[in-house]
C-alpha positions in Angstrom: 123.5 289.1 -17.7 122.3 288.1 -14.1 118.9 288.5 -15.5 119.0 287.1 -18.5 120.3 283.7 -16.7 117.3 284.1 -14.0 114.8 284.4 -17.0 115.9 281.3 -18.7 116.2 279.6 -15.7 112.4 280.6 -14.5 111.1 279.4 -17.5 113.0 276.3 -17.2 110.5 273.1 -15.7 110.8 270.0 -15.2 107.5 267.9 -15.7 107.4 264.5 -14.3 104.9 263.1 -16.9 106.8 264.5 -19.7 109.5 262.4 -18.6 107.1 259.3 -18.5 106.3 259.8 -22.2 109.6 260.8 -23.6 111.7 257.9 -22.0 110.3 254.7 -23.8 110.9 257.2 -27.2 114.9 257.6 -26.5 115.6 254.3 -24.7 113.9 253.0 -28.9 115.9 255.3 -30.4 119.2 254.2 -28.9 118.3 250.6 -29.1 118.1 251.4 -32.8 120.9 253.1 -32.8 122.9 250.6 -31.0 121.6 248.6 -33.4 122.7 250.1 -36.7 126.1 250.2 -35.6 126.3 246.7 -34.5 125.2 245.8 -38.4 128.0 248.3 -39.8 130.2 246.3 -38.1 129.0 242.9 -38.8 129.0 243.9 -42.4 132.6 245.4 -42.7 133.9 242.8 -40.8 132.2 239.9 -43.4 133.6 242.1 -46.0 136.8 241.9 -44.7 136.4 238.8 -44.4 135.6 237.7 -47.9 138.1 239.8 -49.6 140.6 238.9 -47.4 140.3 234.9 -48.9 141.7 236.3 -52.7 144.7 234.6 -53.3 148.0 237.2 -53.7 150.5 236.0 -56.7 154.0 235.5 -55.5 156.6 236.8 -57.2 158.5 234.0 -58.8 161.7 235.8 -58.8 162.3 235.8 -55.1 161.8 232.0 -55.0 164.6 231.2 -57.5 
């Protein structure tokens, strides 16, 4: 197990120019993510919004 761990972590790098190409790609990704929830909202909220405005019949009986 010991060096099975010691493997994986040998063959493990970390490249600094890697990093400077993959950052701008998930900082736009999580924009856009960010994003798409932010409109799910908008839209369920204006949704609730709109059928929210139907009027409900009152029951007549209750009044009298």
């Amino acid at each position: 197990m010991y060096n099975l761990f010691m493997s994986i972590l040998m063959a493990v790098s970390i490249n600094a120019d890697s990093w400077r190409t993959s950052l701008p790609v998930v900082l736009f990704g999580m924009v856009g993510i960010f994003i798409v929830i932010g409109v799910i909202v908008l839209l369920t909220y204006l949704l609730n919004k709109v059928t929210s405005k139907i009027p409900k019949k009152k029951d007549k009986k209750k009044d009298e």
